Amino acid sequence: MSEDYILVTGGAGYIGSHTVVELLNSNYNVVVIDNLVNACMESISRVEEITGKTVPALQVDLLDKNAIKSVFKKYKISVVMHFAGLKAVGESVELPLLYYHTNIGGTVNLLEVMKEYNVKNIIFSSSATVYGTPQYLPVDENHPVGGCTNAYGKTKFFIEEIIKDVCNADKSWNAVLLRYFNPVGAHKSGKIGENPQGVPNNLMPFVAQVAVGRRDHLTVFGDDYDTPDGTGVRDYIHIVDLAQGHVAAIKKVEAGCGCVVYNLGTGIGYSVLDMVKAFEKATEKPIPYKVAPRRAGDIATVYANPQNAEKELGWKATRTLDEMCEDLWRWQSNNPNGYKASS
Ligand code: WQD
């Protein structure tokens, strides 16, 4: 009897690679596909080092439907974990068609091939960005969605709706939509971590690059928000907690759940300056910063109500802010240039 595999799309990326580690640690067989636009296979080599297990990893673009089919022909897939997609918020505002074509077109191809091969269990990497500007806090899964203003966030919202419609049309489908808040940190080994191309859009990779000497200061986008210290407040969650949430979701789809949605967050909000201070404490390195005007599209405060995931997935984030900073620093200091050989 051929073994079942979990197919991880975008599995060479930051969240994907950390999730592959946790899947392997839970004794699942994993096959990875990634188009390597925003990732490199070195991350998979590191995953194999960490786990001592081998991971078939194929360069596949979800816009190439025949390439997807070749994977389903070769491997008996029980569940698909779908991370693959473009995710730069600012870029998506400038290039909406690229984001709709890539993220939505790729997902429709994937879903069509899943249907063809009778694979009807999917766990989708969604984002809290689908909530737009919160109407209440903490944000729970019943909060209105679709308020996002950038094309990236809209692709996450549209893909959620597409998956919901597929599950409504065919009750044999099972889907868990996971809405992430702000993933940060790295695996304790320091071998894998966030490896942004070019200038990091997100706060903590930028802070880490300041600490390692790749950037001379952080720009704080606005200190005039209605928050305790005027800077933006977010729900930062350790990447390994996030990855373990995905492993917990497998049992849900395999038990049969229809289409369900969960927030993956800690329920705790920290400001930009809280994060800077926490990182300075973890690294004993100063993080110089300059305050600039607000970034277009940013909101003041968002953090999760994570109770449903705790109740229904038996999952809860446990890693502290100090661990997030210490683990991020171990990755960044061991790999000043990310996966590229140090120049
Ligand atoms: C956090 C805070 C910024 C950078 C985005 C996406 C979301 C998800 C996570 C993919 C804000 C401030 C940031 C900097 C700063 N991505 N900041 N200087 O915007 O909450 O969420 O990334 O799924 O979908 O929307 O994360 O890390 O960019 O910003 O002051 O150089 O840090 O203003 O308050 P964000 P972020």
CSV table of C-alpha atoms and ligand atoms in Angstrom, one decimal:
chain,number,residue,atom,x,y,z
A,1,MET,CA,0.0,0.0,0.0
A,2,SER,CA,1.7,3.2,-1.1
A,3,GLU,CA,2.2,5.7,1.7
A,4,ASP,CA,0.1,8.9,2.0
A,5,TYR,CA,1.8,12.3,1.6
A,6,ILE,CA,1.0,15.8,2.8
A,7,LEU,CA,1.6,18.1,-0.2
A,8,VAL,CA,3.0,21.5,1.0
A,9,THR,CA,2.8,24.2,-1.7
A,10,GLY,CA,5.3,27.0,-1.1
A,11,GLY,CA,7.1,24.6,1.3
A,12,ALA,CA,10.5,26.2,0.7
A,13,GLY,CA,9.3,29.5,2.1
A,14,TYR,CA,9.5,30.9,5.7
A,15,ILE,CA,6.2,29.5,7.0
A,16,GLY,CA,6.2,26.5,4.7
A,17,SER,CA,9.6,25.3,5.7
A,18,HIS,CA,8.9,25.6,9.4
A,19,THR,CA,5.6,23.7,8.9
A,20,VAL,CA,7.5,20.9,7.0
A,21,VAL,CA,9.7,20.5,10.1
A,22,GLU,CA,6.7,20.1,12.4
A,23,LEU,CA,5.0,17.7,10.0
A,24,LEU,CA,8.1,15.5,9.8
A,25,ASN,CA,8.5,15.6,13.5
A,26,SER,CA,4.9,14.4,13.7
A,27,ASN,CA,5.8,11.5,11.4
A,28,TYR,CA,3.9,12.6,8.3
A,29,ASN,CA,5.4,12.0,4.9
A,30,VAL,CA,5.8,15.3,3.1
A,31,VAL,CA,6.3,16.4,-0.5
A,32,VAL,CA,7.1,20.0,-1.3
A,33,ILE,CA,6.4,22.1,-4.4
A,34,ASP,CA,7.7,25.6,-4.8
A,35,ASN,CA,8.3,27.9,-7.8
A,36,LEU,CA,11.4,29.3,-5.9
A,37,VAL,CA,10.4,32.9,-6.9
A,38,ASN,CA,10.6,33.9,-3.2
A,39,ALA,CA,12.5,30.9,-1.7
A,40,CYS,CA,15.4,28.6,-2.3
A,41,MET,CA,15.9,24.8,-2.0
A,42,GLU,CA,18.6,25.5,0.6
A,43,SER,CA,15.8,25.8,3.2
A,44,ILE,CA,14.7,22.3,2.4
A,45,SER,CA,18.3,21.0,2.8
A,46,ARG,CA,18.3,22.7,6.2
A,47,VAL,CA,14.9,21.1,7.1
A,48,GLU,CA,16.5,17.7,6.3
A,49,GLU,CA,19.4,18.5,8.5
A,50,ILE,CA,17.1,19.5,11.4
A,51,THR,CA,14.8,16.4,11.1
A,52,GLY,CA,17.2,13.8,9.8
A,53,LYS,CA,14.5,12.9,7.3
A,54,THR,CA,14.3,13.3,3.5
A,55,VAL,CA,11.8,15.5,1.8
A,56,PRO,CA,11.0,15.3,-2.0
A,57,ALA,CA,11.0,18.9,-3.1
A,58,LEU,CA,10.1,19.8,-6.7
A,59,GLN,CA,10.3,23.2,-8.5
A,60,VAL,CA,6.7,23.5,-9.6
A,61,ASP,CA,4.7,26.7,-10.5
A,62,LEU,CA,1.0,26.5,-9.7
A,63,LEU,CA,0.4,28.3,-13.0
A,64,ASP,CA,1.7,25.1,-14.8
A,65,LYS,CA,-1.3,22.8,-14.3
A,66,ASN,CA,0.5,19.8,-16.0
A,67,ALA,CA,3.4,20.2,-13.5
A,68,ILE,CA,0.9,20.0,-10.6
A,69,LYS,CA,-0.7,16.9,-12.2
A,70,SER,CA,2.7,15.2,-12.4
A,71,VAL,CA,3.0,15.5,-8.6
A,72,PHE,CA,-0.4,14.0,-8.0
A,73,LYS,CA,0.4,11.2,-10.4
A,74,LYS,CA,3.6,10.4,-8.5
A,75,TYR,CA,2.5,10.8,-4.9
A,76,LYS,CA,-0.6,9.6,-3.1
A,77,ILE,CA,-1.7,12.8,-1.4
A,78,SER,CA,-4.1,12.8,1.5
A,79,VAL,CA,-4.0,16.6,2.5
A,80,VAL,CA,-2.8,19.7,0.7
A,81,MET,CA,-1.3,22.5,2.8
A,82,HIS,CA,-1.4,25.6,0.5
A,83,PHE,CA,1.1,28.4,1.3
A,84,ALA,CA,2.3,29.2,-2.2
A,85,GLY,CA,1.6,32.8,-3.3
A,86,LEU,CA,3.0,36.3,-3.6
A,87,LYS,CA,2.7,38.3,-0.4
A,88,ALA,CA,4.2,41.7,-0.6
A,89,VAL,CA,1.5,44.1,0.3
A,90,GLY,CA,3.0,47.2,-1.3
A,91,GLU,CA,3.9,45.4,-4.5
A,92,SER,CA,0.3,44.1,-4.7
A,93,VAL,CA,-1.0,47.7,-4.8
A,94,GLU,CA,1.2,48.5,-7.8
A,95,LEU,CA,0.8,45.1,-9.6
A,96,PRO,CA,-2.7,43.9,-8.8
A,97,LEU,CA,-3.1,41.7,-11.9
A,98,LEU,CA,0.2,39.9,-11.1
A,99,TYR,CA,-1.3,39.1,-7.7
A,100,TYR,CA,-4.7,38.0,-8.9
A,101,HIS,CA,-3.2,35.9,-11.7
A,102,THR,CA,-0.6,34.3,-9.5
A,103,ASN,CA,-2.4,33.8,-6.2
A,104,ILE,CA,-5.9,33.1,-7.5
A,105,GLY,CA,-5.1,31.5,-10.8
A,106,GLY,CA,-2.6,29.2,-9.1
A,107,THR,CA,-5.0,28.2,-6.4
A,108,VAL,CA,-7.8,27.4,-8.9
A,109,ASN,CA,-5.4,25.2,-10.8
A,110,LEU,CA,-4.5,23.5,-7.6
A,111,LEU,CA,-8.1,22.9,-6.6
A,112,GLU,CA,-9.0,21.6,-10.1
A,113,VAL,CA,-6.2,19.1,-10.0
A,114,MET,CA,-7.1,18.1,-6.4
A,115,LYS,CA,-10.7,17.4,-7.6
A,116,GLU,CA,-9.4,15.4,-10.6
A,117,TYR,CA,-7.3,13.2,-8.3
A,118,ASN,CA,-10.1,13.0,-5.6
A,119,VAL,CA,-8.0,14.8,-3.0
A,120,LYS,CA,-10.5,16.9,-1.1
A,121,ASN,CA,-8.6,17.9,2.1
A,122,ILE,CA,-7.0,21.4,2.1
A,123,ILE,CA,-5.5,23.6,4.8
A,124,PHE,CA,-5.1,27.2,3.5
A,125,SER,CA,-2.7,29.8,4.6
A,126,SER,CA,-4.9,32.9,5.0
A,127,SER,CA,-4.2,36.1,6.8
A,128,ALA,CA,-5.7,38.5,9.4
A,129,THR,CA,-5.5,41.1,6.7
A,130,VAL,CA,-8.9,39.8,5.5
A,131,TYR,CA,-10.4,41.6,8.5
A,132,GLY,CA,-9.4,45.0,7.2
A,133,THR,CA,-9.6,47.7,9.9
A,134,PRO,CA,-11.0,46.0,13.0
A,135,GLN,CA,-14.5,47.0,14.1
A,136,TYR,CA,-13.9,45.5,17.5
A,137,LEU,CA,-11.0,43.9,19.4
A,138,PRO,CA,-9.8,41.2,19.9
A,139,VAL,CA,-10.8,40.1,16.4
A,140,ASP,CA,-12.7,36.7,16.3
A,141,GLU,CA,-13.6,34.6,13.3
A,142,ASN,CA,-17.1,36.2,13.1
A,143,HIS,CA,-15.6,39.6,12.5
A,144,PRO,CA,-16.6,40.9,9.0
A,145,VAL,CA,-14.1,40.1,6.3
A,146,GLY,CA,-13.3,41.6,2.9
A,147,GLY,CA,-12.4,45.0,4.2
A,148,CYS,CA,-8.8,44.7,3.1
A,149,THR,CA,-7.6,47.5,0.8
A,150,ASN,CA,-4.6,45.9,-1.0
A,151,ALA,CA,-4.7,43.3,-3.7
A,152,TYR,CA,-2.6,40.8,-1.6
A,153,GLY,CA,-5.2,40.9,1.2
A,154,LYS,CA,-8.0,40.6,-1.3
A,155,THR,CA,-6.5,37.5,-2.9
A,156,LYS,CA,-6.5,35.9,0.5
A,157,PHE,CA,-10.2,36.9,1.0
A,158,PHE,CA,-11.2,35.7,-2.5
A,159,ILE,CA,-9.4,32.4,-2.1
A,160,GLU,CA,-11.2,31.8,1.2
A,161,GLU,CA,-14.5,32.4,-0.7
A,162,ILE,CA,-13.5,30.1,-3.5
A,163,ILE,CA,-12.7,27.3,-1.1
A,164,LYS,CA,-15.9,27.9,0.8
A,165,ASP,CA,-17.9,27.6,-2.5
A,166,VAL,CA,-16.1,24.4,-3.4
A,167,CYS,CA,-16.9,22.9,-0.1
A,168,ASN,CA,-20.6,24.0,-0.4
A,169,ALA,CA,-20.9,22.5,-3.8
A,170,ASP,CA,-19.3,19.1,-2.8
A,171,LYS,CA,-19.8,18.1,0.8
A,172,SER,CA,-17.0,15.6,0.5
A,173,TRP,CA,-14.5,18.5,0.7
A,174,ASN,CA,-12.9,19.5,4.0
A,175,ALA,CA,-11.0,22.8,4.4
A,176,VAL,CA,-9.4,24.6,7.3
A,177,LEU,CA,-8.7,28.3,6.6
A,178,LEU,CA,-6.0,29.6,9.0
A,179,ARG,CA,-5.9,33.4,9.4
A,180,TYR,CA,-2.4,34.3,10.6
A,181,PHE,CA,-1.6,37.4,12.5
A,182,ASN,CA,2.1,38.4,12.5
A,183,PRO,CA,4.5,35.4,12.3
A,184,VAL,CA,8.0,36.1,13.6
A,185,GLY,CA,11.0,34.2,15.0
A,186,ALA,CA,12.7,31.0,13.7
A,187,HIS,CA,13.4,27.4,14.5
A,188,LYS,CA,15.5,27.0,17.6
A,189,SER,CA,18.4,25.4,15.6
A,190,GLY,CA,19.0,28.8,13.8
A,191,LYS,CA,19.2,26.8,10.5
A,192,ILE,CA,15.9,28.1,9.0
A,193,GLY,CA,14.3,31.5,9.2
A,194,GLU,CA,12.7,34.4,7.4
A,195,ASN,CA,14.8,35.3,4.3
A,196,PRO,CA,13.1,38.3,2.6
A,197,GLN,CA,14.3,39.2,-0.9
A,198,GLY,CA,15.6,42.8,-1.0
A,199,VAL,CA,14.4,45.3,1.6
A,200,PRO,CA,12.2,43.6,4.2
A,201,ASN,CA,8.6,44.9,4.2
A,202,ASN,CA,7.9,43.4,7.7
A,203,LEU,CA,9.1,44.8,11.0
A,204,MET,CA,11.0,42.1,12.6
A,205,PRO,CA,13.2,40.9,9.7
A,206,PHE,CA,14.1,44.6,9.3
A,207,VAL,CA,14.9,45.0,13.0
A,208,ALA,CA,17.1,41.8,12.8
A,209,GLN,CA,19.0,43.2,9.8
A,210,VAL,CA,19.7,46.4,11.7
A,211,ALA,CA,21.0,44.3,14.6
A,212,VAL,CA,23.3,42.3,12.3
A,213,GLY,CA,24.6,45.4,10.6
A,214,ARG,CA,22.9,45.1,7.2
A,215,ARG,CA,20.7,48.2,7.8
A,216,ASP,CA,21.9,51.3,9.8
A,217,HIS,CA,18.5,52.1,11.4
A,218,LEU,CA,14.8,51.1,11.5
A,219,THR,CA,12.2,53.5,10.2
A,220,VAL,CA,9.2,53.6,12.5
A,221,PHE,CA,6.1,54.2,10.3
A,222,GLY,CA,4.2,56.7,12.5
A,223,ASP,CA,4.1,57.3,16.3
A,224,ASP,CA,0.8,59.2,16.2
A,225,TYR,CA,-1.6,56.3,16.3
A,226,ASP,CA,-4.2,56.0,19.1
A,227,THR,CA,-2.1,53.3,20.9
A,228,PRO,CA,-0.2,53.4,24.3
A,229,ASP,CA,3.0,54.7,22.7
A,230,GLY,CA,1.6,55.9,19.4
A,231,THR,CA,3.2,53.1,17.3
A,232,GLY,CA,1.3,50.3,15.6
A,233,VAL,CA,0.1,47.3,17.7
A,234,ARG,CA,0.1,43.8,16.3
A,235,ASP,CA,-0.3,40.2,17.4
A,236,TYR,CA,3.1,38.6,16.9
A,237,ILE,CA,3.2,34.8,17.0
A,238,HIS,CA,6.2,32.5,17.1
A,239,ILE,CA,6.6,30.8,13.7
A,240,VAL,CA,6.9,27.4,15.4
A,241,ASP,CA,3.6,27.9,17.2
A,242,LEU,CA,2.1,28.9,13.9
A,243,ALA,CA,3.5,25.8,12.2
A,244,GLN,CA,2.2,23.5,15.0
A,245,GLY,CA,-1.2,25.0,14.4
A,246,HIS,CA,-1.1,23.6,10.9
A,247,VAL,CA,-0.3,20.1,12.2
A,248,ALA,CA,-3.2,20.3,14.5
A,249,ALA,CA,-5.5,21.3,11.6
A,250,ILE,CA,-4.7,18.0,9.8
A,251,LYS,CA,-6.7,15.9,12.3
A,252,LYS,CA,-9.7,18.3,11.7
A,253,VAL,CA,-9.8,17.9,7.9
A,254,GLU,CA,-9.2,14.1,8.2
A,255,ALA,CA,-12.1,13.8,10.7
A,256,GLY,CA,-14.4,15.6,8.2
A,257,CYS,CA,-15.2,19.3,9.0
A,258,GLY,CA,-16.6,20.9,5.9
A,259,CYS,CA,-15.1,24.4,5.7
A,260,VAL,CA,-13.9,26.0,9.0
A,261,VAL,CA,-11.9,29.1,9.9
A,262,TYR,CA,-9.5,29.7,12.7
A,263,ASN,CA,-7.3,32.6,13.9
A,264,LEU,CA,-3.7,31.7,14.6
A,265,GLY,CA,-2.5,34.4,17.0
A,266,THR,CA,-1.6,34.8,20.7
A,267,GLY,CA,-4.3,37.3,21.7
A,268,ILE,CA,-1.6,39.7,22.9
A,269,GLY,CA,-0.8,43.0,21.1
A,270,TYR,CA,2.6,44.5,21.1
A,271,SER,CA,3.6,47.9,19.7
A,272,VAL,CA,6.5,48.6,17.3
A,273,LEU,CA,8.5,50.1,20.2
A,274,ASP,CA,7.7,47.1,22.5
A,275,MET,CA,9.2,44.9,19.7
A,276,VAL,CA,12.3,47.1,19.4
A,277,LYS,CA,12.9,47.0,23.2
A,278,ALA,CA,12.3,43.2,23.3
A,279,PHE,CA,14.8,42.6,20.5
A,280,GLU,CA,17.4,44.9,22.1
A,281,LYS,CA,17.0,42.9,25.4
A,282,ALA,CA,17.4,39.6,23.5
A,283,THR,CA,20.4,40.6,21.5
A,284,GLU,CA,22.0,43.2,23.8
A,285,LYS,CA,22.3,45.3,20.6
A,286,PRO,CA,20.9,48.8,20.2
A,287,ILE,CA,18.3,49.2,17.4
A,288,PRO,CA,18.5,52.8,16.3
A,289,TYR,CA,15.3,54.1,14.7
A,290,LYS,CA,13.9,57.2,13.1
A,291,VAL,CA,10.2,58.1,13.1
A,292,ALA,CA,8.6,58.7,9.7
A,293,PRO,CA,5.0,59.3,8.6
A,294,ARG,CA,2.5,56.5,8.7
A,295,ARG,CA,2.7,53.8,5.9
A,296,ALA,CA,-0.2,53.9,3.5
A,297,GLY,CA,-2.8,51.2,4.4
A,298,ASP,CA,-1.5,50.5,7.9
A,299,ILE,CA,-4.0,50.2,10.7
A,300,ALA,CA,-3.4,51.2,14.4
A,301,THR,CA,-4.2,48.0,16.3
A,302,VAL,CA,-5.1,44.4,15.5
A,303,TYR,CA,-4.8,41.3,17.7
A,304,ALA,CA,-6.6,38.0,17.7
A,305,ASN,CA,-9.2,36.2,19.8
A,306,PRO,CA,-7.6,32.7,19.4
A,307,GLN,CA,-10.1,30.8,21.5
A,308,ASN,CA,-11.7,28.8,18.7
A,309,ALA,CA,-8.4,27.2,17.6
A,310,GLU,CA,-7.7,26.3,21.2
A,311,LYS,CA,-11.2,24.8,21.7
A,312,GLU,CA,-11.5,23.0,18.3
A,313,LEU,CA,-7.9,22.3,17.3
A,314,GLY,CA,-6.5,21.7,20.7
A,315,TRP,CA,-3.8,24.3,19.8
A,316,LYS,CA,-2.6,27.4,21.7
A,317,ALA,CA,0.5,29.6,21.1
A,318,THR,CA,2.9,29.0,24.0
A,319,ARG,CA,6.2,30.7,23.0
A,320,THR,CA,7.0,34.1,24.6
A,321,LEU,CA,8.1,37.4,23.1
A,322,ASP,CA,11.6,36.7,24.4
A,323,GLU,CA,11.7,33.4,22.6
A,324,MET,CA,10.5,35.0,19.4
A,325,CYS,CA,13.4,37.5,19.6
A,326,GLU,CA,16.0,35.1,20.8
A,327,ASP,CA,15.2,32.5,18.1
A,328,LEU,CA,15.0,35.3,15.4
A,329,TRP,CA,18.4,36.5,16.5
A,330,ARG,CA,20.0,33.1,16.4
A,331,TRP,CA,18.8,32.7,12.8
A,332,GLN,CA,19.9,36.1,11.7
A,333,SER,CA,23.3,36.1,13.5
A,334,ASN,CA,24.1,32.6,12.1
A,335,ASN,CA,23.0,33.6,8.7
A,336,PRO,CA,23.7,37.4,8.2
A,337,ASN,CA,22.8,37.1,4.5
A,338,GLY,CA,20.0,34.6,4.8
A,339,TYR,CA,20.5,31.4,2.8
A,340,LYS,CA,23.0,33.0,0.5
A,341,ALA,CA,26.6,32.1,1.3
A,342,SER,CA,28.1,35.0,3.3
A,343,SER,CA,29.6,37.4,0.7
B,1,WQD,C1,4.0,45.6,11.7
B,1,WQD,C2,4.1,47.0,12.3
B,1,WQD,C3,4.1,48.8,10.8
B,1,WQD,C4,8.0,47.8,9.1
B,1,WQD,C5,1.7,42.5,7.1
B,1,WQD,C6,0.7,42.0,6.1
B,1,WQD,C7,0.0,40.7,6.7
B,1,WQD,C8,1.1,39.7,7.0
B,1,WQD,C9,2.1,40.3,8.0
B,1,WQD,C10,1.5,38.2,5.2
B,1,WQD,C11,3.2,48.0,11.7
B,1,WQD,C12,5.4,48.8,11.6
B,1,WQD,C13,6.9,47.8,9.8
B,1,WQD,C14,9.0,48.8,9.3
B,1,WQD,C15,7.5,49.8,10.9
B,1,WQD,N1,1.8,39.3,5.9
B,1,WQD,N2,6.6,48.8,10.7
B,1,WQD,N3,8.7,49.8,10.2
B,1,WQD,O1,1.7,45.3,8.2
B,1,WQD,O2,0.9,44.1,10.4
B,1,WQD,O3,1.1,42.8,8.3
B,1,WQD,O4,2.7,41.5,7.4
B,1,WQD,O5,0.6,37.4,5.4
B,1,WQD,O6,-0.8,40.2,5.7
B,1,WQD,O7,-0.3,42.9,6.0
B,1,WQD,O8,3.2,43.6,9.4
B,1,WQD,O9,5.6,43.7,10.0
B,1,WQD,O10,4.8,45.0,8.0
B,1,WQD,O11,4.2,45.8,10.3
B,1,WQD,O12,7.3,50.7,11.7
B,1,WQD,O13,10.1,48.9,8.6
B,1,WQD,O14,5.4,47.5,12.2
B,1,WQD,O15,3.7,50.2,10.6
B,1,WQD,O16,2.7,48.9,12.7
B,1,WQD,P1,1.7,44.1,9.1
B,1,WQD,P2,4.5,44.5,9.3
